[in-house]
Tab-separated table of C-alpha atoms in Angstrom:
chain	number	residue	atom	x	y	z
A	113	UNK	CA	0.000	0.000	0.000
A	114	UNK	CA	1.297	3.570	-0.654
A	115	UNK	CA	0.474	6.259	1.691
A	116	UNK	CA	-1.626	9.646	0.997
A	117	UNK	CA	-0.114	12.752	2.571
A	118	UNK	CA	-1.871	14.260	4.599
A	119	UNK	CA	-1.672	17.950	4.770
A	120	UNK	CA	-4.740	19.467	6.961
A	121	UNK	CA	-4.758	19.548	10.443
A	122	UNK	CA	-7.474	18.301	12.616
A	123	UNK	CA	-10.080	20.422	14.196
A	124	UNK	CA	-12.383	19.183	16.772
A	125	UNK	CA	-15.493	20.780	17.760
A	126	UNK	CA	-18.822	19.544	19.684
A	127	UNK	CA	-22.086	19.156	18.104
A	128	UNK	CA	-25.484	18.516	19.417
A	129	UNK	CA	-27.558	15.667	17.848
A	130	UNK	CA	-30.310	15.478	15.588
A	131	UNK	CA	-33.473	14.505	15.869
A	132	UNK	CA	-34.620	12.157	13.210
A	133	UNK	CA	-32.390	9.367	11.377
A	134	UNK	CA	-29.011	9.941	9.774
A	135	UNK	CA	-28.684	9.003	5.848
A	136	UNK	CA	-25.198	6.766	5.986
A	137	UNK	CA	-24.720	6.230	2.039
A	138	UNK	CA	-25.850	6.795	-1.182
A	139	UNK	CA	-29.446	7.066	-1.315
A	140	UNK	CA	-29.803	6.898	2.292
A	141	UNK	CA	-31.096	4.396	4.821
A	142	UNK	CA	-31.257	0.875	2.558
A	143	UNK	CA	-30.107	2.883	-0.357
A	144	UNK	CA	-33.887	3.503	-1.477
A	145	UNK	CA	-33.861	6.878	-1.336
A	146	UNK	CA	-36.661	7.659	0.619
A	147	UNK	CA	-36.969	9.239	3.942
A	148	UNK	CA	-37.731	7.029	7.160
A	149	UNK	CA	-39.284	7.788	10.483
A	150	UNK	CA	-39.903	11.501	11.624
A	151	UNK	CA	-37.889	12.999	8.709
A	152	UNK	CA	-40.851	11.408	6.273
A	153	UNK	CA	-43.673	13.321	8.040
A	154	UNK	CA	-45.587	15.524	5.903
A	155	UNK	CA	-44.908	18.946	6.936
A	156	UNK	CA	-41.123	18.677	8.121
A	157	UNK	CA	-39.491	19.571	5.135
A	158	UNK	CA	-40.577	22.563	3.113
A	159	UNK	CA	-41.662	22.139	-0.350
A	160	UNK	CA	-39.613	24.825	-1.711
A	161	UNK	CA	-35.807	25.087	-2.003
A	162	UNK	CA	-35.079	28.321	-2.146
A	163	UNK	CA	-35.628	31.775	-0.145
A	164	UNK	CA	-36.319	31.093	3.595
A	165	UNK	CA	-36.522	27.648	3.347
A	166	UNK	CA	-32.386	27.854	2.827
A	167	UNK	CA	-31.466	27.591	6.181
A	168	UNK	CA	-27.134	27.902	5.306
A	169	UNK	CA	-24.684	27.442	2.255
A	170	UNK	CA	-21.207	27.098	2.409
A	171	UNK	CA	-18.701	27.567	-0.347
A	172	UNK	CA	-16.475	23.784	-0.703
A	173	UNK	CA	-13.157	24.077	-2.000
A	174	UNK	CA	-13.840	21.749	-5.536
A	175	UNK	CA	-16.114	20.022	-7.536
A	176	UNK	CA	-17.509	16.748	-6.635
A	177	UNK	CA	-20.620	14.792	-7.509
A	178	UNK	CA	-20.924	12.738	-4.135
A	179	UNK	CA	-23.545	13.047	-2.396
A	180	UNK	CA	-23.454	14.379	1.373
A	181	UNK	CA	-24.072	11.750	4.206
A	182	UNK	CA	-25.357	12.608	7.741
A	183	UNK	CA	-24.169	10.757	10.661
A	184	UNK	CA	-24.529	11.947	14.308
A	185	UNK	CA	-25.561	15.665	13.810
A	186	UNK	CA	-22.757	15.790	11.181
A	187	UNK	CA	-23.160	16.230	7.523
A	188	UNK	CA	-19.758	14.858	5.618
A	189	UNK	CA	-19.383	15.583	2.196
A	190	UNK	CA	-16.274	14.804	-0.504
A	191	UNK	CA	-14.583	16.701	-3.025
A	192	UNK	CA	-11.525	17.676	-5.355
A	193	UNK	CA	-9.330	20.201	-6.053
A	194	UNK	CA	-6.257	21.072	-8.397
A	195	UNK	CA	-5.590	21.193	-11.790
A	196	UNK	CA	-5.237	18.087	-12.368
A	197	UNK	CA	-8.134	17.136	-9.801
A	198	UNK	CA	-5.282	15.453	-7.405
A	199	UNK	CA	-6.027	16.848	-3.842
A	200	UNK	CA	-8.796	14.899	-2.484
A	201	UNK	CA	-10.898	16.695	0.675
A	202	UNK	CA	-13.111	14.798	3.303
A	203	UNK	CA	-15.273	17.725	4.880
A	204	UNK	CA	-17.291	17.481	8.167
A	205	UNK	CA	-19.676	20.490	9.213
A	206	UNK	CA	-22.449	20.834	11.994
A	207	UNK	CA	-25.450	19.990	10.154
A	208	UNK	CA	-27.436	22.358	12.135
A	209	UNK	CA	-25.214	25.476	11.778
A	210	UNK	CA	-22.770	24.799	8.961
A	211	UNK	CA	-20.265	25.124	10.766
A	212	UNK	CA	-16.976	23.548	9.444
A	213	UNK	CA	-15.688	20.991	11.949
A	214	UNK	CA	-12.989	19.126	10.553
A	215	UNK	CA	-11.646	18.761	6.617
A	216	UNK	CA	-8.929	16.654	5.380
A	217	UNK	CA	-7.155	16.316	2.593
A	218	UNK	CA	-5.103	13.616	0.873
A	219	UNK	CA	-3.019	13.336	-2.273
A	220	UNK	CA	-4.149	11.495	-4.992
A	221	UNK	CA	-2.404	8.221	-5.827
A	222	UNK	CA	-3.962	6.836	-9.140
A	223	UNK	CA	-5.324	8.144	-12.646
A	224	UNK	CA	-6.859	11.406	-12.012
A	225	UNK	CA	-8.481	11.744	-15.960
A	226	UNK	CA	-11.867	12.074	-16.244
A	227	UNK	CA	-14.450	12.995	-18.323
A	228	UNK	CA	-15.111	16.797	-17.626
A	229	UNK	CA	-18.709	16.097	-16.479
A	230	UNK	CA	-17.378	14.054	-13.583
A	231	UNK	CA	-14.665	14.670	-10.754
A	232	UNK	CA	-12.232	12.670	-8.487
A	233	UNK	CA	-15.004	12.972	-5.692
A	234	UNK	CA	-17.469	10.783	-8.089
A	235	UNK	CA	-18.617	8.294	-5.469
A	236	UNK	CA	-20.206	8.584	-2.233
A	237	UNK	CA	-19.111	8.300	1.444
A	238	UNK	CA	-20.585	5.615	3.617
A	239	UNK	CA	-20.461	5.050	7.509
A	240	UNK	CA	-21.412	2.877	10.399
A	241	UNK	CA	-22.035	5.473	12.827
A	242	UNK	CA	-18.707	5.670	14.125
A	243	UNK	CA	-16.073	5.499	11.517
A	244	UNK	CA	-16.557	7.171	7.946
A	245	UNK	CA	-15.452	5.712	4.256
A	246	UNK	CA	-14.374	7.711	2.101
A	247	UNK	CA	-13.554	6.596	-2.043
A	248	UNK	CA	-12.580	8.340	-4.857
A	249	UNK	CA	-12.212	7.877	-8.240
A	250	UNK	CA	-8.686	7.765	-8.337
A	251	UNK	CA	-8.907	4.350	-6.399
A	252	UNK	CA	-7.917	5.997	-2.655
A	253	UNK	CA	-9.840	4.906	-0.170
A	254	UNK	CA	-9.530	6.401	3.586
A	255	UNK	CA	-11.236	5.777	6.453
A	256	UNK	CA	-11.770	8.307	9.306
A	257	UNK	CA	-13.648	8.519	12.759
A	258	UNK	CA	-16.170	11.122	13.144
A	259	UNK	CA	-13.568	13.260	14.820
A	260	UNK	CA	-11.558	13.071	11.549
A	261	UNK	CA	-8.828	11.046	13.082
A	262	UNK	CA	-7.185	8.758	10.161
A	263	UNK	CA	-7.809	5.039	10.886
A	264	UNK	CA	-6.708	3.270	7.269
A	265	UNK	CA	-5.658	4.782	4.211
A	266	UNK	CA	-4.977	2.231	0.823
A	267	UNK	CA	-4.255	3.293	-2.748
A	268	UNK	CA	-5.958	0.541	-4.262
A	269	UNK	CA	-4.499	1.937	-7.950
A	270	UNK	CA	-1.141	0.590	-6.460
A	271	UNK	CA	-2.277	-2.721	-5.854
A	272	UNK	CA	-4.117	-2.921	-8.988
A	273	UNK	CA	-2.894	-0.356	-11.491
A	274	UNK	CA	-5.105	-1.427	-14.380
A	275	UNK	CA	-8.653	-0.783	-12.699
A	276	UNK	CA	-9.601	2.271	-14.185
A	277	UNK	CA	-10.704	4.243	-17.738
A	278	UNK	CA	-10.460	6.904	-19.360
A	279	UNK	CA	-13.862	8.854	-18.266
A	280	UNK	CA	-13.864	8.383	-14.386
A	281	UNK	CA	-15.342	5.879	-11.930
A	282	UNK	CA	-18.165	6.765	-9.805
A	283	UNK	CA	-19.066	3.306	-8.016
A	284	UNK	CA	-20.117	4.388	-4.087
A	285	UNK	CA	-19.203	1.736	-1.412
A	286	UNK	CA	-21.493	0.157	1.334
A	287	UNK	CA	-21.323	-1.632	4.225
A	288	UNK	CA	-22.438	-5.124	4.755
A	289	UNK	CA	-21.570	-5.577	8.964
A	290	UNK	CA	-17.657	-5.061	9.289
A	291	UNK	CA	-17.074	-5.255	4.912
A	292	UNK	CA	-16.796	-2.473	2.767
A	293	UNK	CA	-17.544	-3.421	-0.381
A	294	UNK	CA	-16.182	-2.081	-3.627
A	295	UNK	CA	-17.226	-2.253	-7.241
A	296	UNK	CA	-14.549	-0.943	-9.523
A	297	UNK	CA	-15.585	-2.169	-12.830
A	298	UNK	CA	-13.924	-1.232	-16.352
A	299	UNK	CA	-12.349	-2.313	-19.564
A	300	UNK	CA	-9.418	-3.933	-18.143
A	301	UNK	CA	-9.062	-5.091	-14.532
A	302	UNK	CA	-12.534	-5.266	-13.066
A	303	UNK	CA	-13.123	-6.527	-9.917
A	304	UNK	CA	-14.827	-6.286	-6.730
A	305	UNK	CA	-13.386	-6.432	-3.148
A	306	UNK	CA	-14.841	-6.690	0.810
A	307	UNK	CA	-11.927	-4.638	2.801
A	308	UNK	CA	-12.023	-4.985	6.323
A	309	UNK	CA	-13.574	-2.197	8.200
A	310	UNK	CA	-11.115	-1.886	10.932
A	311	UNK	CA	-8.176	-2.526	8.636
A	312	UNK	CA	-8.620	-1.940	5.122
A	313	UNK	CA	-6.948	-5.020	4.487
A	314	UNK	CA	-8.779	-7.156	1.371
A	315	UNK	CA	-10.928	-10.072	3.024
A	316	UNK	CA	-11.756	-11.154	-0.525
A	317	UNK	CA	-11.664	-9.930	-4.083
A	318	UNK	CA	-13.232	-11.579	-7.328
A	319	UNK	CA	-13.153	-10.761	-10.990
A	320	UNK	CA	-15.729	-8.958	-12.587
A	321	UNK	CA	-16.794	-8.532	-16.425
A	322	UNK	CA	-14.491	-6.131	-18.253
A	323	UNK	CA	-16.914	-3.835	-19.003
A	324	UNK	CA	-17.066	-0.385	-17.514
A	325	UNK	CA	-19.348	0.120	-14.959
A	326	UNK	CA	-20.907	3.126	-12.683
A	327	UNK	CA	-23.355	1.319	-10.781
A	328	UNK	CA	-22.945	1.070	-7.183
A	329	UNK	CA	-23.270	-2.242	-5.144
A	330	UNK	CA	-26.298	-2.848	-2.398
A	331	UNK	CA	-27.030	-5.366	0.374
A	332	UNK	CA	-30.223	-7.120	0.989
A	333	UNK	CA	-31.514	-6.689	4.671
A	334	UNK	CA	-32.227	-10.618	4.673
A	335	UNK	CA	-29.247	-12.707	3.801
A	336	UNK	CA	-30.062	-15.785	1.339
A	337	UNK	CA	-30.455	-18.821	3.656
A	338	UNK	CA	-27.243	-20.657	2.680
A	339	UNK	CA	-25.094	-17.639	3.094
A	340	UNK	CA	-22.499	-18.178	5.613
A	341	UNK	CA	-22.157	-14.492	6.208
A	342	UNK	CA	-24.330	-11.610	7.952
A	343	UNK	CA	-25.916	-10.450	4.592
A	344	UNK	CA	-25.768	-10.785	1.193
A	345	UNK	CA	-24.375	-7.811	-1.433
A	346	UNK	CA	-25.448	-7.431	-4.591
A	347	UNK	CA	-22.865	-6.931	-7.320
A	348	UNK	CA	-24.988	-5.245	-10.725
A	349	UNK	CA	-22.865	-5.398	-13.876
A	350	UNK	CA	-23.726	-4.746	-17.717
A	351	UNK	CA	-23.808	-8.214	-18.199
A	352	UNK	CA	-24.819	-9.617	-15.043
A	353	UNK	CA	-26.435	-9.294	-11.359
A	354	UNK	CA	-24.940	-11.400	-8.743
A	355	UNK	CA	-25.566	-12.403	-5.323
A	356	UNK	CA	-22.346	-12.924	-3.059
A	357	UNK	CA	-21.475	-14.001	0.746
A	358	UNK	CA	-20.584	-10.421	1.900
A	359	UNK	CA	-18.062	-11.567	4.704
A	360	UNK	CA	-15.955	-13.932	1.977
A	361	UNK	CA	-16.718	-12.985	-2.037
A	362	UNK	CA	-18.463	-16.378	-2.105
A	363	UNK	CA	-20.812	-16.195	-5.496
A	364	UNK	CA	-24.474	-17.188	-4.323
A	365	UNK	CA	-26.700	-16.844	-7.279
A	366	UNK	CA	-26.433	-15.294	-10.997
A	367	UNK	CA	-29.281	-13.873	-12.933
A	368	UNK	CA	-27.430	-13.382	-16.216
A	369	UNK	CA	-29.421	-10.656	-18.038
A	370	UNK	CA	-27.818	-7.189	-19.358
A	371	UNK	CA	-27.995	-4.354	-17.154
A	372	UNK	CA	-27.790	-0.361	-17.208
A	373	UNK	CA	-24.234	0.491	-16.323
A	374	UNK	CA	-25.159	3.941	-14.347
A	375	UNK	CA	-28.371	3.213	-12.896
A	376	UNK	CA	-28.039	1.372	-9.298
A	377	UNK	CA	-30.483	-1.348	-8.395
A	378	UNK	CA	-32.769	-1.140	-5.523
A	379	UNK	CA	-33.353	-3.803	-2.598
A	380	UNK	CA	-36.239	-4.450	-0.390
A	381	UNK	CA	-36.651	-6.744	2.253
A	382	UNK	CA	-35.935	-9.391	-0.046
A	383	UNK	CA	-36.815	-7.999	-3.555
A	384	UNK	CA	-34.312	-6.507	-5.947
A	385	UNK	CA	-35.540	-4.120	-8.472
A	386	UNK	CA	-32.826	-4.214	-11.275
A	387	UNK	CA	-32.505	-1.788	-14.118
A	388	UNK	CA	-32.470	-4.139	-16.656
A	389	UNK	CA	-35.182	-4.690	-20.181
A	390	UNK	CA	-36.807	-1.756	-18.588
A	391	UNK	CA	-37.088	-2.406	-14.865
A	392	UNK	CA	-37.063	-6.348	-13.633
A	393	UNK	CA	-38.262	-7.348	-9.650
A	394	UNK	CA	-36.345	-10.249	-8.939
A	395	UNK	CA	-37.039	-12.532	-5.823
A	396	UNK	CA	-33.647	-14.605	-4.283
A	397	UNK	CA	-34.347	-17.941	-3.466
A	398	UNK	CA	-32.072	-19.642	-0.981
A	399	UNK	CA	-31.243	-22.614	-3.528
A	400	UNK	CA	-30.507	-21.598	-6.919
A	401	UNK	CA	-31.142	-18.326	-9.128
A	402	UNK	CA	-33.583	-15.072	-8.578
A	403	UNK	CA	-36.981	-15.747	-10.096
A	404	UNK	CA	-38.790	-12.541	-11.746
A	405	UNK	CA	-41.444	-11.344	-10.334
A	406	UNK	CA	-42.091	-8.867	-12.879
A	407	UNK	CA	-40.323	-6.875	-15.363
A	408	UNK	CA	-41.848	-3.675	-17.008
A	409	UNK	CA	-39.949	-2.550	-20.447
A	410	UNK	CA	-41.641	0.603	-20.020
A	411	UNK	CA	-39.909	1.877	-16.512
A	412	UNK	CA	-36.642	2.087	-18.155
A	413	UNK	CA	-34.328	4.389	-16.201
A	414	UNK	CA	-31.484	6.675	-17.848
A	415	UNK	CA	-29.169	8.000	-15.549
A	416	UNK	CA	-31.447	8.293	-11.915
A	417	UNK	CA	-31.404	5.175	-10.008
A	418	UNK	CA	-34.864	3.971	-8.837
A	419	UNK	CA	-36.689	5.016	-5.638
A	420	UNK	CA	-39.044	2.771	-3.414
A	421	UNK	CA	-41.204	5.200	-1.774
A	422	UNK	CA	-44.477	3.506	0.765
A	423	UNK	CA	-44.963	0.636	-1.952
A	424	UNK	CA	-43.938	2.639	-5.160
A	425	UNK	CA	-41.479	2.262	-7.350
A	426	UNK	CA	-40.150	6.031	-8.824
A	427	UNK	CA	-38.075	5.926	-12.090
A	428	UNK	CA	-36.685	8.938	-14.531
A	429	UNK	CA	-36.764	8.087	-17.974
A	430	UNK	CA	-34.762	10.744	-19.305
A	431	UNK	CA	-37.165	14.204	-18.104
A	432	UNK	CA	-40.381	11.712	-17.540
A	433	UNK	CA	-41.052	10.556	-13.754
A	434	UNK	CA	-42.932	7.374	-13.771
A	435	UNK	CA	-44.608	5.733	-10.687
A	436	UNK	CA	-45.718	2.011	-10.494
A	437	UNK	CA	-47.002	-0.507	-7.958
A	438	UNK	CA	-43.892	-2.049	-6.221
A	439	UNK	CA	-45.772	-5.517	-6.219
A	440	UNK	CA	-46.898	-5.300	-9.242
A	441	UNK	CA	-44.644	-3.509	-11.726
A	442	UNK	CA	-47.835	-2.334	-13.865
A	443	UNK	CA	-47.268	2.001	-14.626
A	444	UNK	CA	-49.784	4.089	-12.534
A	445	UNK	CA	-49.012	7.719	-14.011
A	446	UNK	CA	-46.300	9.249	-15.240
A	447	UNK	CA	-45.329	13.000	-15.369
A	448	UNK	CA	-42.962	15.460	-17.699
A	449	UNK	CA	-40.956	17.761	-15.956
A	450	UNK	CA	-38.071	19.661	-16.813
A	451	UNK	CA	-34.725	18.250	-16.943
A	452	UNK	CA	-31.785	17.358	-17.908
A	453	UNK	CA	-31.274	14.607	-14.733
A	454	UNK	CA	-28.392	13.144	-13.294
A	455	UNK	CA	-29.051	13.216	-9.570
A	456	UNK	CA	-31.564	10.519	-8.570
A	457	UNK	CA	-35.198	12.219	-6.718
A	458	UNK	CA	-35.313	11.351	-2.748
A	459	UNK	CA	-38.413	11.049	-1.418
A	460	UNK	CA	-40.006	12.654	2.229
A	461	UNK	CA	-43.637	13.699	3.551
A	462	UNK	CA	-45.851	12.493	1.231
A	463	UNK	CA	-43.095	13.983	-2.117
A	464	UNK	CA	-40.371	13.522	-4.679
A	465	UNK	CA	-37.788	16.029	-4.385
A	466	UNK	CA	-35.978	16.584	-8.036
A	467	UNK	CA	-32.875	18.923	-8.973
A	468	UNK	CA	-31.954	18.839	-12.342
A	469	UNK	CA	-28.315	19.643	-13.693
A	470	UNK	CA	-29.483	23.053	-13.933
A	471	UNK	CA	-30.146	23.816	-10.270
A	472	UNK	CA	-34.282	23.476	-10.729
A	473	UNK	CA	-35.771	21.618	-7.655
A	474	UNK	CA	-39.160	20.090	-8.534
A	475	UNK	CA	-40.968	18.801	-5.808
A	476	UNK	CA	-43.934	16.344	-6.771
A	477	UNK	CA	-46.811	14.865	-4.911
A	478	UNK	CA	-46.829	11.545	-5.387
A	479	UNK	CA	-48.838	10.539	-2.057
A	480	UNK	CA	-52.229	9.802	-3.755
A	481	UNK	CA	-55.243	7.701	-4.055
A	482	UNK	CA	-54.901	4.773	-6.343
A	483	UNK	CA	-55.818	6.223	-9.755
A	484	UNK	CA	-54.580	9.441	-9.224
A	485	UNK	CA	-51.841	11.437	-10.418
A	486	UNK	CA	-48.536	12.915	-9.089
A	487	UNK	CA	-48.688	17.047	-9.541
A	488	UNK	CA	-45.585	19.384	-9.381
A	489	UNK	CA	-46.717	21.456	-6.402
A	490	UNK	CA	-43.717	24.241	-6.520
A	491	UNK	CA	-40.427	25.000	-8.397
A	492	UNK	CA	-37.582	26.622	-7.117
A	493	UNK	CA	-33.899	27.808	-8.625
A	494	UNK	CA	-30.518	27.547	-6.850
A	495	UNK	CA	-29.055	28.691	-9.310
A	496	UNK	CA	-25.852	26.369	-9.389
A	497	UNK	CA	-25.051	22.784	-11.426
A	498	UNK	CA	-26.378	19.832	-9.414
A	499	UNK	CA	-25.347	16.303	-10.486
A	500	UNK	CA	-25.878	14.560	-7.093
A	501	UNK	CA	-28.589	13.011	-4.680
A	502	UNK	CA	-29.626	14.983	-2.221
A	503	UNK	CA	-29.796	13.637	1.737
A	504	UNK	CA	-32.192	14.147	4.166
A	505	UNK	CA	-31.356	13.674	7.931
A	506	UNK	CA	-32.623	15.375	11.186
A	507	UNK	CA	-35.500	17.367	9.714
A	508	UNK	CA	-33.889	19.056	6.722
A	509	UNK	CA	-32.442	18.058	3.251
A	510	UNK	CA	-28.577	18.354	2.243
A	511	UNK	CA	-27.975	19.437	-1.358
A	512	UNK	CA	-24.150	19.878	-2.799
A	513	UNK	CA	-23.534	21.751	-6.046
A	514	UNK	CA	-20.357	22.295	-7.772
A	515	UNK	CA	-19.182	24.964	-5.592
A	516	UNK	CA	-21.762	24.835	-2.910
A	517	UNK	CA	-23.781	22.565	0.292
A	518	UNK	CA	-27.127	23.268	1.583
A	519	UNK	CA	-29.280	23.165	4.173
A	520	UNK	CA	-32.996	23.381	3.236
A	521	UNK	CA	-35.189	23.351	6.300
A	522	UNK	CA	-38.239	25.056	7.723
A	523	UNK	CA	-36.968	28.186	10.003
C-alpha cells in the first residue's frame, strides 16, 4: 500500500444531535432513497428550495458529484481540487449550523483523468455510525472517525494499477456488517473487493466482467439462507447481477441478463428491483437463481437510479417521472418535468424532491389515491449545477452543487 499525505490539520469541535435518522450512504437508509421515520412526516421539510426555506450554504473548495451523508448531527461531504483534480478533501460540518468541523485532505495516488462532467469525488461516502469511508475515483480509499482522526488509508491503484478508464469511476461503497464493499468495474481489470472495516486489508476480491461500470453495489436486509455471512451484497454489472457471501466474495446466485451500467439497483426486504429490459423485480431464493417477479420494459431508467417510496417504485426516464405498484410492476401515471437529470429524486412527507443539472428543484406529490396522479406542487432555482442526490437527515435536506452545500429546512 502507498500512503496519501496528509496535509490538513485536525479540528475538533462539539455538536449537538439530531433529531430524526441519519442518511449513511448513497441514497440513504437501505439505499432507497426515501426518507424514514420523523424525517418522512408531511410537513417537516418545506416544499420549496429556495428563499427562507435555505437555512445555510457554504462555499467547498472543488467540484464533486458525491452526495453528502449525515451521521450523528454531522453532515460529511467529498470533493476535489487542483488542476489536475489530485487533492482529495473529506469535509465534516455541523449539520445544524454549517459550521466547518474538521476537513482533510489527501493526495491522490492513481489516474486522475476524467471525463469533464465528472470529478475525483465521483462516489459517495458511507459510515457505520462511528467510523466514515471515504472513495474516490482515483482508487484511494480512507477511512476516518467522526472526529476526523485517520484510521486506514490504501491506494488501491497501487495494488491494482489497471482498474480504471479513461472517463472516471463513480461506483459508491457500502457496508455489509464489518465489509466495505467495492465495485470498480472497467475495460481492463474489473473486480470487486470486501476490505475490512477496521483494517482496510482485502478479506476477498473476485473478478468482474471487463466492461465499464458506474453502478454502485447494495445489500439485501435478509441474507439468502445458505449464506455463511451476515448479509448478502449485490454486485450489478452490464452483463450480469450477482448475489455474493458479503463476509468472503463467495458467489451465491447469478441472474445473467444485461444491465444499465449507471443506474443502481434497488433492494427491499428481499426484492431486488434491477434496471435491466426496462425495470425487472427479482425474488432470491435460498437454492438456486432469482426468479422474476415482474419486469416492465416501459420503466426504463437513464441515468437516476430507482426510488421505493411507501410501496412505489419512482423511475426517470430521461425528463419523464414514472410511478408504479412495487408488487406489481404495472405504470400508474407518469409525469414530464423539466430536466436534464443526473441526480436521482429522494423522497419525504408524502413527495419527490428533483434537482436537475441546472439547479431546478421540482418537488412532486406523489402521495395519492390509487388512480390518481402525481402534480408538481412548486419549483424553485438555486441557481448552481447539481449532479448529485440529495440527503435528508434530522429534519432538513442536504444538497451539494459544484461549488456549494445546503441546508434546506423550515426556520
Amino acid at each position: 500500500m502507498r500512503a496519501l499525505l496528509l496535509v490538513i490539520p485536525i479540528v475538533v469541535l462539539a455538536v449537538d444531535a439530531l433529531e430524526g435518522g441519519d442518511w449513511p450512504q448513497f441514497r440513504g437508509p437501505g439505499s432507497r432513497g426515501a426518507a424514514t421515520g420523523a424525517d418522512d412526516r408531511e410537513g417537516t421539510l418545506p416544499l420549496t428550495c429556495d428563499g427562507d426555506s435555505v437555512a445555510w450554504r457554504k462555499p467547498l473548495p472543488g467540484r464533486g458529484l458525491s452526495s453528502p451523508i449525515v451521521v450523528g448531527g454531522r453532515v460529511v461531504v467529498t470533493a476535489n481540487s487542483g488542476a489536475r483534480q489530485d487533492r482529495l478533501h473529506v469535509l465534516c460540518l455541523d449539520a445544524r449550523s454549517g459550521d466547518q468541523i474538521w476537513e482533510r485532505q489527501f493526495w491522490a495516488t492513481g489516474m486522475t483523468r476524467c471525463h469533464p462532467k465528472t470529478s475525483m469525488a465521483a462516489p459517495t461516502p458511507v459510515s457505520d455510525g462511528e467510523r466514515i469511508v471515504a472513495l474516490f475515483a482515483s482508487n484511494d480509499v480512507v477511512c476516518l472517525d467522526l472526529d476526523g482522526n485517520l484510521l486506514w488509508l490504501r491506494g488501491l491503484n497501487s495494488d491494482y494499477p489497471q482498474a480504471s478508464n479513461s472517463v472516471g469511476m463513480a461506483s459508491s461503497p457500502v457496508l455489509a456488517g464489518d465489509t466495505v464493499v467495492v465495485q470498480l468495474e472497467n475495460d481492463s481489470d474489473s473486480f470487486a473487493a470486501g476490505l475490512d472495516l477496521g483494517t482496510g486489508v482485502n478479506r476477498w476480491k473476485i473478478s468482474r466482467p471487463a466492461s465499464v461500470n458506474w453502478s454502485s453495489p447494495v445489500v439485501l436486509a435478509h441474507p439468502v439462507a445458505d449464506s455463511g455471512g451476515p448479509a448478502t451484497v449485490v454486485l450489478q454489472s452490464t452483463r450480469k447481477v450477482t448475489g455474493h457471501d458479503a463476509r468472503t466474495g463467495r458467489e451465491l446466485w447469478a441472474w445473467a441478463e444485461p444491465c444499465k451500467g449507471i443506474p443502481s439497483s434497488l433492494a427491499a426486504d428481499n426484492l431486488l428491483f434491477v434496471p435491466s429490459d426496462g425495470l425487472t423485480a427479482l425474488r432470491p431464493l435460498a437454492n438456486g437463481d432469482p426468479e422474476i417477479l415482474w419486469r416492465s420494459p416501459r420503466l426504463r431508467t437513464t441515468t437516476a437510479s430507482p426510488v421505493l417510496y411507501r410501496g412505489r417504485v419512482y423511475v426517470l426516464t430521461g425528463d419523464i417521472l414514472k410511478c408504479a405498484e412495487a408488487g406489481a410492476g404495472g405504470l400508474s401515471w407518469q409525469l414530464r418535468l423539466e430536466g436534464p437529470f443526473s441526480s436521482t429524486p429522494v423522497a419525504a412527507g408524502g413527495h419527490l424532491y428533483l434537482f436537475n443539472e441546472k439547479g431546478l428543484c421540482q418537488v412532486v406529490r406523489v402521495d395519492v389515491e390509487e388512480g390518481g396522479k402525481g402534480e408538481v406542487v412548486s419549483r424553485s432555482d438555486i441557481g448552481e449545477t447539481i449532479l448529485c442526490t440529495p440527503a435528508i437527515a434530522g429534519g432538513a435536506m442536504f444538497v451539494r452543487s459544484d461549488r456549494s452545500l445546503w441546508r434546506i429546512s423550515r426556520r
